[in-house]
Coordinates of C-alpha atoms in Angstrom, one line a residue:
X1092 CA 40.0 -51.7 92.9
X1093 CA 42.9 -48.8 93.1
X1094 CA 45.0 -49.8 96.1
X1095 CA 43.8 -46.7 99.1
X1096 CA 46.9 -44.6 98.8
X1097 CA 46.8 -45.4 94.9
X1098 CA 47.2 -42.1 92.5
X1099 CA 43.4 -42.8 91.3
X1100 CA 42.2 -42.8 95.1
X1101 CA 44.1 -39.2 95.8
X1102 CA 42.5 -37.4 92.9
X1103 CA 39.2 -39.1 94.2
X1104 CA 39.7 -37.8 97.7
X1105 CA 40.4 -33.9 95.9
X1106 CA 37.8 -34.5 93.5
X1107 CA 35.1 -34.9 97.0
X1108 CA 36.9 -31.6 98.7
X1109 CA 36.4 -29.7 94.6
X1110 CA 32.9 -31.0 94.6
X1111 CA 32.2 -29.8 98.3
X1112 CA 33.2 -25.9 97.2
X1113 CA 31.5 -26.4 94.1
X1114 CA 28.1 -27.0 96.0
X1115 CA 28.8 -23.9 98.5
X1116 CA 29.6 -21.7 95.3
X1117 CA 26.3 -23.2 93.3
X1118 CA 23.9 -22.6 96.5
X1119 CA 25.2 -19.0 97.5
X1120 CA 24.8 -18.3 93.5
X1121 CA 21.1 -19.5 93.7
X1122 CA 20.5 -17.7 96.8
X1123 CA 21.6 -14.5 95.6
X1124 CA 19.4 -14.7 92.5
X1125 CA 16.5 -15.8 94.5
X1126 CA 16.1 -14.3 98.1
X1127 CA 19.5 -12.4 99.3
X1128 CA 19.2 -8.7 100.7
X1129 CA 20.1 -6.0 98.4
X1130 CA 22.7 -5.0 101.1
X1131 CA 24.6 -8.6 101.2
X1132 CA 26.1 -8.5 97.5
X1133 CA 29.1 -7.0 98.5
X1134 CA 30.0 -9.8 101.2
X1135 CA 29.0 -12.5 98.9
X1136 CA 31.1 -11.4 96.1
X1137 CA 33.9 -11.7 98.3
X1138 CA 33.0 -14.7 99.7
X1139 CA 32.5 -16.3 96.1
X1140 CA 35.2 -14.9 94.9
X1141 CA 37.8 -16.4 97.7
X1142 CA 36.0 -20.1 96.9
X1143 CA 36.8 -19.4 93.6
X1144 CA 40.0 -19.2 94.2
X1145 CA 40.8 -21.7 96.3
X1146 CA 38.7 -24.0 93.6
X1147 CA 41.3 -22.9 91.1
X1148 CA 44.5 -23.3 93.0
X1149 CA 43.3 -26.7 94.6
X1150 CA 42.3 -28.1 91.1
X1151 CA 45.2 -26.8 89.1
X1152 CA 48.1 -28.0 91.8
X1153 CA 51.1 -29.2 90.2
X1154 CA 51.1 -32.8 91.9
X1155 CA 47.7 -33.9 90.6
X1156 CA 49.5 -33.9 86.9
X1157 CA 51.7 -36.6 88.3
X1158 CA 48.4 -38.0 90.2
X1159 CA 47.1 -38.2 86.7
X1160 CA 50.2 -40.1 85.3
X1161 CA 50.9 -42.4 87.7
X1162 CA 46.4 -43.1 87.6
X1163 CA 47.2 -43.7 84.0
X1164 CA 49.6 -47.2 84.7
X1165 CA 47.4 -48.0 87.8
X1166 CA 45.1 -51.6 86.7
X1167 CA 41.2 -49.5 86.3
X1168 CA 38.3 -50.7 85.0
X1169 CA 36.8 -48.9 81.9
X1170 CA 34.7 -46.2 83.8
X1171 CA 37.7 -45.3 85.8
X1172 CA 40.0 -44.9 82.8
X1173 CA 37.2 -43.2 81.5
X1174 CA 37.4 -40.8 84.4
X1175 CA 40.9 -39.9 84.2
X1176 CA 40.7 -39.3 80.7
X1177 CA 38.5 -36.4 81.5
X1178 CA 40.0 -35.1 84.9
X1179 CA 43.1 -34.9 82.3
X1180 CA 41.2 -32.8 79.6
X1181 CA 40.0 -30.7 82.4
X1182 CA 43.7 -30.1 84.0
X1183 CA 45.3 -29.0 80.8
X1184 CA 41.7 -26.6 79.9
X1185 CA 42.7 -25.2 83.9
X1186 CA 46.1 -24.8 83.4
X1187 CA 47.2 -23.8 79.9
X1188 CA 46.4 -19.9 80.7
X1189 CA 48.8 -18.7 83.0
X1190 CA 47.7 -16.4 86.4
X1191 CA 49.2 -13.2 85.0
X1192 CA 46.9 -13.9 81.6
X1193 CA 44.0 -14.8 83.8
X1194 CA 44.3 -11.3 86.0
X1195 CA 44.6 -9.9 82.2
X1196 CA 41.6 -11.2 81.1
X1197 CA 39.5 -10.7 84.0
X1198 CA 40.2 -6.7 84.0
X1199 CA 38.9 -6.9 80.2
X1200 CA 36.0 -9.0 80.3
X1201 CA 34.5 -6.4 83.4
X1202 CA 35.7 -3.3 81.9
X1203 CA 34.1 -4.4 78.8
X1204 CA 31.0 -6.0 80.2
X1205 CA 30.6 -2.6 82.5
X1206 CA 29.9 -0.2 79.8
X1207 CA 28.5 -2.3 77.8
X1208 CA 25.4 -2.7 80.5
X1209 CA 26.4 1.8 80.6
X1210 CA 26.3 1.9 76.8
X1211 CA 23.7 -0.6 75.6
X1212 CA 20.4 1.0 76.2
X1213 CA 21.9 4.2 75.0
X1214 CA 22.8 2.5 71.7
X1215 CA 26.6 3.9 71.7
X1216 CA 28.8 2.0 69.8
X1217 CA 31.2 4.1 69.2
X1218 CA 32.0 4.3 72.8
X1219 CA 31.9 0.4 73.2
X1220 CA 33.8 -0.7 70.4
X1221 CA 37.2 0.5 72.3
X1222 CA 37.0 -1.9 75.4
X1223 CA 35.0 -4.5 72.7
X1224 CA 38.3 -4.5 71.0
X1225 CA 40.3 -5.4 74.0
X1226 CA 38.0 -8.4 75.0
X1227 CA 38.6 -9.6 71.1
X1228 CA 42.2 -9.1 71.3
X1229 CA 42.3 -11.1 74.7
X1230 CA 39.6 -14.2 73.5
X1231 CA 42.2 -14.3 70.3
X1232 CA 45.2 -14.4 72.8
X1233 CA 43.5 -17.1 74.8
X1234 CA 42.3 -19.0 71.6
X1235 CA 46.1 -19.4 70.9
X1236 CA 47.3 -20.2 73.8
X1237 CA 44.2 -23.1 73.8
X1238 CA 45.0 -24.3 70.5
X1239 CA 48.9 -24.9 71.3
X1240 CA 48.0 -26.8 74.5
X1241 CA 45.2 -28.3 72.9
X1242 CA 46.5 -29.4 69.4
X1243 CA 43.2 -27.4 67.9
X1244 CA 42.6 -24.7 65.3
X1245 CA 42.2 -21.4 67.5
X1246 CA 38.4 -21.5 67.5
X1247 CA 37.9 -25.4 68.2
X1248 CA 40.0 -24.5 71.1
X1249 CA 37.3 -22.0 72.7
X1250 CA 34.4 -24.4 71.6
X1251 CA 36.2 -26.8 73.3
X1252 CA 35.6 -25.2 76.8
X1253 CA 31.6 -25.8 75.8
X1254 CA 31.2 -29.0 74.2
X1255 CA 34.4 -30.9 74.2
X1256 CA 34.7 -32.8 70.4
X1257 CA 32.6 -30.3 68.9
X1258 CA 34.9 -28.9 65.6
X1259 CA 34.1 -26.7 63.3
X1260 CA 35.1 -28.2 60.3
X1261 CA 32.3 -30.3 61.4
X1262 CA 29.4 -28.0 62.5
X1263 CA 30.1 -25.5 59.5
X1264 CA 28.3 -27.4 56.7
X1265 CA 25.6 -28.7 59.5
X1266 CA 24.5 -25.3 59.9
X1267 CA 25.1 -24.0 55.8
X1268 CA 22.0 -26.5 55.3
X1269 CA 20.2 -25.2 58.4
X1270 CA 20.4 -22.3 57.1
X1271 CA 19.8 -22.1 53.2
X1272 CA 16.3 -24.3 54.6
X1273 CA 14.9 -22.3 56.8
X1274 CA 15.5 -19.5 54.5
X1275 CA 12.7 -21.4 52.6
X1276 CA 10.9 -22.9 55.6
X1277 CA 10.1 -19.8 57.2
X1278 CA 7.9 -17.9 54.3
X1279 CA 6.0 -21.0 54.5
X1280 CA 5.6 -21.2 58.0
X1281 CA 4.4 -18.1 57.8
X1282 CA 1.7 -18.9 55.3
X1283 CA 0.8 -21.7 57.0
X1284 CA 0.4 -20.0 60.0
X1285 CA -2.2 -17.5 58.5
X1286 CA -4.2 -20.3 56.8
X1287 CA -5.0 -21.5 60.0
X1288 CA -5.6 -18.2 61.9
X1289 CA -8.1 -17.4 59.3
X1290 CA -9.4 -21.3 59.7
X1291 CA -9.9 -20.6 63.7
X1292 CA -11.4 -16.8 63.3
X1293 CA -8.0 -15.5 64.4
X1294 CA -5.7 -15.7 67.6
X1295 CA -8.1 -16.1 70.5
X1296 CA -7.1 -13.8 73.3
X1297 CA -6.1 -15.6 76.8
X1298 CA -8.5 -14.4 79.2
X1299 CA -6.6 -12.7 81.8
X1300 CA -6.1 -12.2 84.5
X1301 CA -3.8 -15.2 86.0
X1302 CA -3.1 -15.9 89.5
X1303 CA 0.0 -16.2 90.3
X1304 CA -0.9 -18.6 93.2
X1305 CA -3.0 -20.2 90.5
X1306 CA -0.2 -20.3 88.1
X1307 CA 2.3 -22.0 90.3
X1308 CA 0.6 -24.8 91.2
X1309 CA 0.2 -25.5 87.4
X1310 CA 3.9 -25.8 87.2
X1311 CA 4.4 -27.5 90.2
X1312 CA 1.8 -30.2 88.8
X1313 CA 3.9 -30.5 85.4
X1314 CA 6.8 -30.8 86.7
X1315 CA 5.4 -33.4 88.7
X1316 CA 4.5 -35.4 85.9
X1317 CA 7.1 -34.8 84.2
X1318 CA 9.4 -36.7 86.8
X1319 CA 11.0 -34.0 88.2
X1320 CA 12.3 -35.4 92.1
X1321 CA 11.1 -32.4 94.2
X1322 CA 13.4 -34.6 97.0
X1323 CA 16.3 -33.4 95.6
X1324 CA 14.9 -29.6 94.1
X1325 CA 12.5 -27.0 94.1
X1326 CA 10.9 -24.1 92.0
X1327 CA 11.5 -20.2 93.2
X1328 CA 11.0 -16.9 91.3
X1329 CA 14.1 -15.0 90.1
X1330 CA 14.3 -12.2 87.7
X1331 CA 16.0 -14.4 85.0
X1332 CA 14.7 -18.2 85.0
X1333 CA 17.4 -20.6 85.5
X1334 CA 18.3 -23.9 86.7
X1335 CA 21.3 -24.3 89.1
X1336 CA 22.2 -25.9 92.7
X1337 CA 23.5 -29.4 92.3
X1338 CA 22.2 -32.6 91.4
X1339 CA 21.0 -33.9 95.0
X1340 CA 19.4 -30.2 95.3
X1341 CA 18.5 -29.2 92.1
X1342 CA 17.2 -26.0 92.1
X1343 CA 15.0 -24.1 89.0
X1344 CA 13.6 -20.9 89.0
X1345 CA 11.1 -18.9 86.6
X1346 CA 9.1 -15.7 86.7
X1347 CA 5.1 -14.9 86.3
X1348 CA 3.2 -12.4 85.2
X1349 CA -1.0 -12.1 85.4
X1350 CA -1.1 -11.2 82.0
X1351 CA -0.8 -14.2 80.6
X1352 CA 0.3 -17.8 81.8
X1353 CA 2.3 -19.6 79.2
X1354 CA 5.6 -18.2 79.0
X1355 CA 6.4 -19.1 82.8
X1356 CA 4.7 -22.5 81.9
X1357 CA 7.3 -23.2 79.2
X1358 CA 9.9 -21.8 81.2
X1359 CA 9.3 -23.9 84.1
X1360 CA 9.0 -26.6 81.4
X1361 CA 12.5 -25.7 79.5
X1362 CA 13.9 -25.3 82.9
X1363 CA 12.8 -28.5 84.2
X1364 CA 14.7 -30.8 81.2
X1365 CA 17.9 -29.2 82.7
X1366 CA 16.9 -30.1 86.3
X1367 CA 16.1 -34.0 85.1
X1368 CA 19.1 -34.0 82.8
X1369 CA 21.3 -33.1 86.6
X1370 CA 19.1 -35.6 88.5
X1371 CA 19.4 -38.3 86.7
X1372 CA 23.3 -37.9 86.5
X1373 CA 25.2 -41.0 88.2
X1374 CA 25.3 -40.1 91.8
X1375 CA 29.0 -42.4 92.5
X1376 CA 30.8 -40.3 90.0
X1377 CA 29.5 -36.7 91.7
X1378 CA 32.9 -35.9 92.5
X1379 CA 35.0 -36.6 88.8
X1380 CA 35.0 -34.8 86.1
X1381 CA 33.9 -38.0 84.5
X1382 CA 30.2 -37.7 86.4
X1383 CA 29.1 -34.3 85.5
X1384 CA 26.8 -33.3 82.5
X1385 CA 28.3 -33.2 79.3
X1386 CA 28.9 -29.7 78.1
X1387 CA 26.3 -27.0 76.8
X1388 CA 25.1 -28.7 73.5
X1389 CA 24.0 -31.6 75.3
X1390 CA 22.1 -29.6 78.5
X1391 CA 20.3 -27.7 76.2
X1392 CA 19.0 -30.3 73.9
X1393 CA 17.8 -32.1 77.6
X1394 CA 16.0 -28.6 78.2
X1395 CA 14.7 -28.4 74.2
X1396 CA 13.5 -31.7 74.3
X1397 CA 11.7 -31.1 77.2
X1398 CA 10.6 -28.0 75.7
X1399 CA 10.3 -28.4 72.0
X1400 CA 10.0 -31.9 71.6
X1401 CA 7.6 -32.4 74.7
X1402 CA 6.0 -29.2 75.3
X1403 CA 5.1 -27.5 72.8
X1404 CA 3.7 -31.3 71.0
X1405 CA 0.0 -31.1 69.8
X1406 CA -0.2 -34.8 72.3
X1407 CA 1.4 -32.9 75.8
X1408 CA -1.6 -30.2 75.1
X1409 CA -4.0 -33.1 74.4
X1410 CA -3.1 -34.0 78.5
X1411 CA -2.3 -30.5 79.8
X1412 CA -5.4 -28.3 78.7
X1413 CA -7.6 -30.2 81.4
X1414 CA -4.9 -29.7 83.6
X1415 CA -5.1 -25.7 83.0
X1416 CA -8.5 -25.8 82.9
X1417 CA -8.5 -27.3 87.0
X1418 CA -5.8 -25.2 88.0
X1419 CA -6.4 -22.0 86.6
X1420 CA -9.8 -22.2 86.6
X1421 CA -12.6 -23.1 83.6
X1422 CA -12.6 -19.0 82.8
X1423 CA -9.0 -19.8 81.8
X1424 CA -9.2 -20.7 78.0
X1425 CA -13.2 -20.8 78.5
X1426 CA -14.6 -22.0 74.4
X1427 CA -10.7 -23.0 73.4
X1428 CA -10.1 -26.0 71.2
X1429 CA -6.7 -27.6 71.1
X1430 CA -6.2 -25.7 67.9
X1431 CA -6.8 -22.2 69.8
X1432 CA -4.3 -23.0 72.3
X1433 CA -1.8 -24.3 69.2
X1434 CA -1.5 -21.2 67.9
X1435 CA -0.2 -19.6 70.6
X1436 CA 2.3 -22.1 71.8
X1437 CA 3.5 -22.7 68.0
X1438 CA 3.3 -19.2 67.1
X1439 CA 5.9 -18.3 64.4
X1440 CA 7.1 -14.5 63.8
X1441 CA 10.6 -12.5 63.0
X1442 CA 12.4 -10.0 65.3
X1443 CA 15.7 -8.5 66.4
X1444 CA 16.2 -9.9 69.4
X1445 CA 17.5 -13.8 70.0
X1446 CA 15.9 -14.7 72.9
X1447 CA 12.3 -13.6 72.0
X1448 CA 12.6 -15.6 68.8
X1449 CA 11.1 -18.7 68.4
X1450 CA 12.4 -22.2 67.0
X1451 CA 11.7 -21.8 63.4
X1452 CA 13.5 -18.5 63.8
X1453 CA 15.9 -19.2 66.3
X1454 CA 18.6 -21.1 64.9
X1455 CA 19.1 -17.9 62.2
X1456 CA 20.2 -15.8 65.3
X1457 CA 22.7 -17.7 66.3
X1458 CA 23.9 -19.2 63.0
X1459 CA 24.4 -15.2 62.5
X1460 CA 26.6 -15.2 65.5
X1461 CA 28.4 -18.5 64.9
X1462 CA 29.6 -17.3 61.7
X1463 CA 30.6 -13.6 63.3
X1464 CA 32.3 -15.1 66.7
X1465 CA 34.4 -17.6 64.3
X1466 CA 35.8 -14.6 62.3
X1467 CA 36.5 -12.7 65.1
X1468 CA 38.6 -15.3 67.1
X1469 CA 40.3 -16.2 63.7
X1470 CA 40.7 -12.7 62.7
X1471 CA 38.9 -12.2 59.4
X1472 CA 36.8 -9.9 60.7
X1473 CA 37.5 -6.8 62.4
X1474 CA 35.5 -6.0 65.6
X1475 CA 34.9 -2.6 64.4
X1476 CA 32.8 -4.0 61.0
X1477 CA 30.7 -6.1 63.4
X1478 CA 27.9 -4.1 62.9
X1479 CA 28.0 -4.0 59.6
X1480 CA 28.3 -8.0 58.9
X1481 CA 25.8 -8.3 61.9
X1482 CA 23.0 -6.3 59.7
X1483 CA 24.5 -8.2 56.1
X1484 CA 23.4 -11.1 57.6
X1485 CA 20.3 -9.9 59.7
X1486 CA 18.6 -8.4 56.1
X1487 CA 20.0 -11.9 54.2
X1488 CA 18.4 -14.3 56.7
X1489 CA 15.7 -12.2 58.3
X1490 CA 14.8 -9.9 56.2
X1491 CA 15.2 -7.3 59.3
X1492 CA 17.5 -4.3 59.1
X1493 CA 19.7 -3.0 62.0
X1494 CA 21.4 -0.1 60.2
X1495 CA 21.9 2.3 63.2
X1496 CA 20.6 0.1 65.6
X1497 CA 23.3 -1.5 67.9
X1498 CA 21.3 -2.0 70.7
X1499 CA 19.1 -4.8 69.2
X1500 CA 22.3 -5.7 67.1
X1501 CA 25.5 -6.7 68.2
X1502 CA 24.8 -5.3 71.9
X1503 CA 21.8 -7.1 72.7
X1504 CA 23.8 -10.2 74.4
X1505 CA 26.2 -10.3 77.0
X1506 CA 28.1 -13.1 75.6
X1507 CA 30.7 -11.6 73.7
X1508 CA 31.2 -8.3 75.8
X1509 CA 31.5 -10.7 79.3
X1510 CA 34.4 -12.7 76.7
X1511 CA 32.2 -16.1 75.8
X1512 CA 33.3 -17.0 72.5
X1513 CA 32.6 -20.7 71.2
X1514 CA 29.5 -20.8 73.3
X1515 CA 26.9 -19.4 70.6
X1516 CA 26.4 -23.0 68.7
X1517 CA 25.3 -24.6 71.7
X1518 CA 22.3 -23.5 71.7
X1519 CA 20.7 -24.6 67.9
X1520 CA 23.3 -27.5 68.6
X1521 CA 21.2 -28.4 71.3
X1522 CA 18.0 -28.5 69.8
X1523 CA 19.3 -30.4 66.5
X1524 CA 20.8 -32.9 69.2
X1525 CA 17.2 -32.8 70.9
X1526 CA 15.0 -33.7 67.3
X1527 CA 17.6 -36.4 66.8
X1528 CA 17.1 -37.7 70.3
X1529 CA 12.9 -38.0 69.5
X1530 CA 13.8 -39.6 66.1
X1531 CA 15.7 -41.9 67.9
X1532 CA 13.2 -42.3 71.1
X1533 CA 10.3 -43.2 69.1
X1534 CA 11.9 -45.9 67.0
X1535 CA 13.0 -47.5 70.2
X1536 CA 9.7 -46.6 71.6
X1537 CA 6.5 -46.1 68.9
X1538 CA 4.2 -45.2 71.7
X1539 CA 5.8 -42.1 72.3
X1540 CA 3.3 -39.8 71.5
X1541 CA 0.4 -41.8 73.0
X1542 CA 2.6 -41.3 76.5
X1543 CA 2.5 -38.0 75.8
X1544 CA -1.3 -37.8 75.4
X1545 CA -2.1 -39.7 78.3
X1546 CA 0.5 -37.7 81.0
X1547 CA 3.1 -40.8 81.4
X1548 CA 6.4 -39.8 80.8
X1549 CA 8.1 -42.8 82.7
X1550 CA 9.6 -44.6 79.5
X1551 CA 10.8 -41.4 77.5
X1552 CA 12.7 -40.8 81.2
X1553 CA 14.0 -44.2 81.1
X1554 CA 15.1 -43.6 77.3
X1555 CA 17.2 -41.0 78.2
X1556 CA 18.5 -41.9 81.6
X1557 CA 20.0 -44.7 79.9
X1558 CA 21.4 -43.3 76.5
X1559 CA 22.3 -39.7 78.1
X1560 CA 21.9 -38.9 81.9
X1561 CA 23.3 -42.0 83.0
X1562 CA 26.8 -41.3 80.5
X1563 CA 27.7 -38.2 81.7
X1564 CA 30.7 -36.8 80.2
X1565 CA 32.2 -40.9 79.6
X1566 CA 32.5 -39.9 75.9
X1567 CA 33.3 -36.5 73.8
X1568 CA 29.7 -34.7 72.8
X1569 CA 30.2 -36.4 69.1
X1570 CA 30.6 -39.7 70.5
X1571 CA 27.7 -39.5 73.3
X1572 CA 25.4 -38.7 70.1
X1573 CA 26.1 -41.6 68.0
X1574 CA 26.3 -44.2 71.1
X1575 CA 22.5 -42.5 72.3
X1576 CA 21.2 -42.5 68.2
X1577 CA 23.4 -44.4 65.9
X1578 CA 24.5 -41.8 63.9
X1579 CA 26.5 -38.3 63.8
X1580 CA 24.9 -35.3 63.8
X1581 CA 22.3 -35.4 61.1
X1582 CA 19.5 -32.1 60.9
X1583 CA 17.4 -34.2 58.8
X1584 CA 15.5 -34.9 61.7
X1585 CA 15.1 -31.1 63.3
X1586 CA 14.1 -29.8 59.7
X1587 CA 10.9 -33.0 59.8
X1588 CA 10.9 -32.3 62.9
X1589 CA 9.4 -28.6 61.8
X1590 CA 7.9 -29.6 58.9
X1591 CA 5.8 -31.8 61.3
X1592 CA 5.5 -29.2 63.6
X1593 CA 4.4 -26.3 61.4
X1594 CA 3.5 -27.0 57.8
X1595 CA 1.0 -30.0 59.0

C-alpha cells in the first residue's frame, strides 16, 4: 500500500475533491433538464460555469505532474499503475491547450453554435458558413496542438478525447466494408421487409391512445428486469432523453407521447444500458480516472446492446408483449401476433435525418460524416464544399438528394457547429462493439436467447460486469475489446448480426 503522504495517496485525495465537483456539476445539469424554473438558467449557468472552472484549474495544477512522476517510482500493484497511467493521459489531454487557446475556442464554438440554432431552420448556409469556418480553423488548430503533445496524426488526436486507442488507420477500412455491404444489404432489407408486410396483411396500426401513467409503469417494469438498481437512480421526463447523474445516482430520462408507446419504450430501454454500464462501474476507483467508463464507443455499444441486441430481439418481445398487454391494457395491441409487433420495432426505411434512422440505415449517416469530419480536420476538404460532398455521399449511399437542402444536410446536428470533431464514429463504433459483444456472450453463454424469452437477464449482466463494467477505463478501447471478445474489432458479427435480424 502507498505510504499516506505517498505521491499516489495525494492525487487520490484530489481525485475525491475532482469527483465531489463532478457530482454537483452532473446533478445541477440533470436538474435543469428535468424540473428547474425557466427563470433559474441564468444563476445556474454561473454557478456551473465557476465549478467548471475550478474543476479545470484544480485538475490541471502544475504539482500533480510531479505527483504523477514521483506515483510512477512509488512500489503499486497493477490496478494502481493502471490508474496513473490514465490520470497521466488525462493531464496531458487537460493541459496541452493553453488558457488563451481555450478562451479562443470557447468564443467560436458559441458564436458558431448561436446562429447556427438562428440559421438552421431557416436553411441559410450562406450566412453560417462564415462562423462554420472559424470553428474548423480552431478544431484544426487544436488537432495540432493534440497531435504534438500526443505523438498522433492530427485527427487520431481529436478521436482521442472520445475513445482513447481508437486510430484511424484502423477504423477506415472497418467502416469501407460496412459500407460497400450495406449498400447491398439495404435493397434487400427492403424487399424483405415488404414480403412480410404483404405476408401479415400490412403494418397493423397501434391502437392509440396510450396513457402516459400507463406507459411509465411499463418502463419502470423493464427496467426492472432488466437489472437496473432504482437504489442508486431513477426515470424523469426531459425534452431530450438522456442518461446522466453519477453512478451511485444514476439518473435517465425519456419523453412520451399518447400516440403511440414504443419509442419512449426503446428509449427508456437504450437509456437504461447506459445507466447499467455507470452502475456496474467499480465503486473503489469512483474517484481516478482509471474507474470511470471507457470513452463513447464503448457507452454506446452498453446502450445498443441493450437496445439492439436485447430490445429489439424477436426472444425480449416473446417476454415483453404480455408485459404490454398488463400494463397498457388488453386494447393495447388487441389481435397482434409477435410478427405484428416485429414489424414495427424492426422497421427499415431511408431519410435525411441521423437520428430518425434506424440500424440498417444508421451506420451510412455517420460513415458520411466520419469521412467529412476527417477531411475537414486534415484539411482536404474545404468547409465551404461541405454541402456539396455531404449530398455526393447522401445520393451514393442513400440514394437521397440534399441539393438545396442544408437544413437536413450538413446543419441538422450540432456536433460540428458546437466544435465536436472525432466524436461521429462512436456511435456505429458502438454498435459494431455491441454485435461483437452478443457474439461473444452467447458462446460463453448458449442460453442467451432462452434468458431473453423467459425475462432473466441476470447472467448476460454478469457477462458484462465482468468483461466490461467491472474494467472501466484499465485498458485503451482497442485493448478492452479483445480482453472482453478475443479479437479486434471484426464487423463480421454486426453485418450476421442483420442478416439475422432482417433477411430471416
Amino acid at each position: 500500500m502507498p505510504a499516506p503522504n505517498s505521491a499516489f495517496e495525494k492525487l487520490a485525495e484530489l481525485g475525491r475533491k475532482l469527483e465531489a465537483i463532478e457530482h454537483a456539476q452532473s446533478m445541477l445539469g440533470v436538474d435543469e433538464a428535468v424540473m428547474m424554473p425557466a427563470g433559474g438558467g441564468e444563476k445556474r449557468a454561473e454557478s456551473m460555469s465557476i465549478l467548471a472552472g475550478m474543476y479545470h484549474e484544480m485538475a490541471t495544477a502544475p504539482e500533480i505532474a510531479d505527483w504523477l512522476q514521483a506515483a510512477g517510482e512509488e512500489p503499486l500493484d497493477d490496478m494502481q499503475q493502471a490508474a496513473i497511467r490514465e490520470q497521466q493521459r488525462v493531464y496531458t489531454n487537460m493541459t496541452c491547450l493553453s488558457g488563451d487557446f481555450v478562451r479562443k475556442q470557447v468564443i467560436a464554438r458559441m458564436r458558431s453554435e448561436q446562429l447556427w440554432r438562428e440559421l438552421r431552420g431557416k436553411d441559410d448556409w450562406t450566412g453560417f458558413l462564415p462562423a462554420f469556418e472559424g470553428v474548423v480553423a480552431i478544431a484544426r488548430e487544436e488537432a495540432e496542438l493534440r497531435a504534438k503533445a500526443l505523438g498522433l496524426d492530427p485527427y487520431d488526436a481529436m478521436m482521442e478525447q472520445f475513445d482513447p486507442g481508437n486510430r484511424a488507420a484502423d477504423i477506415t477500412p472497418v467502416f469501407d466494408r460496412l459500407k460497400t455491404f450495406l449498400k447491398d444489404f439495404i435493397p434487400q432489407a427492403f424487399e424483405h421487409q415488404e414480403q412480410k408486410r404483404a405476408a401479415r396483411g400490412g403494418l397493423k396500426p397501434l391502437n392509440a391512445p396510450f396513457p402516459i401513467d400507463k406507459q411509465k409503469a411499463l418502463g419502470l417494469a423493464v427496467m426492472e428486469a432488466l437489472g437496473f438498481d432504482f437504489e442508486h437512480g431513477r426515470l424523469d421526463v426531459s425534452h431530450h432523453p438522456f442518461c446522466g447523474g453519477v453512478p451511485t445516482d444514476v439518473r435517465m430520462t425519456t419523453r412520451y407521447t399518447t400516440a403511440e408507446f414504443l419509442s419512449s419504450l426503446m428509449g427508456i430501454i437504450h437509456e437504461t444500458g447506459h445507466g447499467l454500464y455507470e452502475q456496474g462501474l467499480p465503486k473503489e476507483w469512483s474517484h481516478f480516472a482509471v474507474g470511470k467508463a471507457r470513452g463513447m464507443s464503448f457507452h454506446e455499444s452498453q446502450s445498443l446492446f441493450v437496445e439492439k441486441q436485447i430490445g429489439r430481439s424477436a426472444e425480449f418481445w416473446e417476454w415483453a408483449m404480455p408485459l404490454v398487454r398488463e400494463h397498457l391494457g388488453p386494447a393495447a395491441i388487441d389481435g397482434w401476433e409477435i410478427e405484428d409487433l416485429l414489424l414495427h420495432v424492426h422497421e427499415v426505411k431511408t431519410g435525411l435525418i441521423r437520428v430518425d434512422a434506424d440500424e440498417t440505415t444508421y451506420p451510412l449517416h455517420v460513415i458520411l460524416r466520419y469521412e467529412i469530419e476527417k477531411g475537414l480536420v486534415e484539411g482536404t476538404i474545404r468547409p465551404r464544399d461541405v454541402p456539396e460532398e455531404w449530398h455526393a455521399r447522401m445520393s451514393e449511399y442513400l440514394g437521397l438528394s440534399t441539393r438545396d437542402n442544408y437544413k437536413d444536410g450538413p446543419m441538422q446536428d450540432v456536433h460540428w457547429p458546437s466544435g465536436a470533431f472525432g466524436y461521429f464514429p462512436s456511435y456505429t463504433l458502438g454498435a459494431m462493439i455491441a454485435a461483437q459483444l452478443w457474439a461473444s456472450l452467447e458462446k460463453d453463454h448458449p442460453g442467451a436467447r432462452d434468458d431473453m424469452r423467459n425475462g432473466r437477464f441476470v447472467e448476460i449482466n454478469g457477462w458484462r460486469r465482468d468483461k466490461v463494467w467491472s474494467q472501466a477505463s484499465r485498458y485503451s478501447t482497442p485493448e478492452l475489446l479483445v480482453k472482453a471478445t478475443g479479437e479486434k474489432l471484426n464487423g463480421r458479427h454486426f453485418e450476421e448480426h442483420l442478416r439475422r435480424r432482417y433477411l430471416a
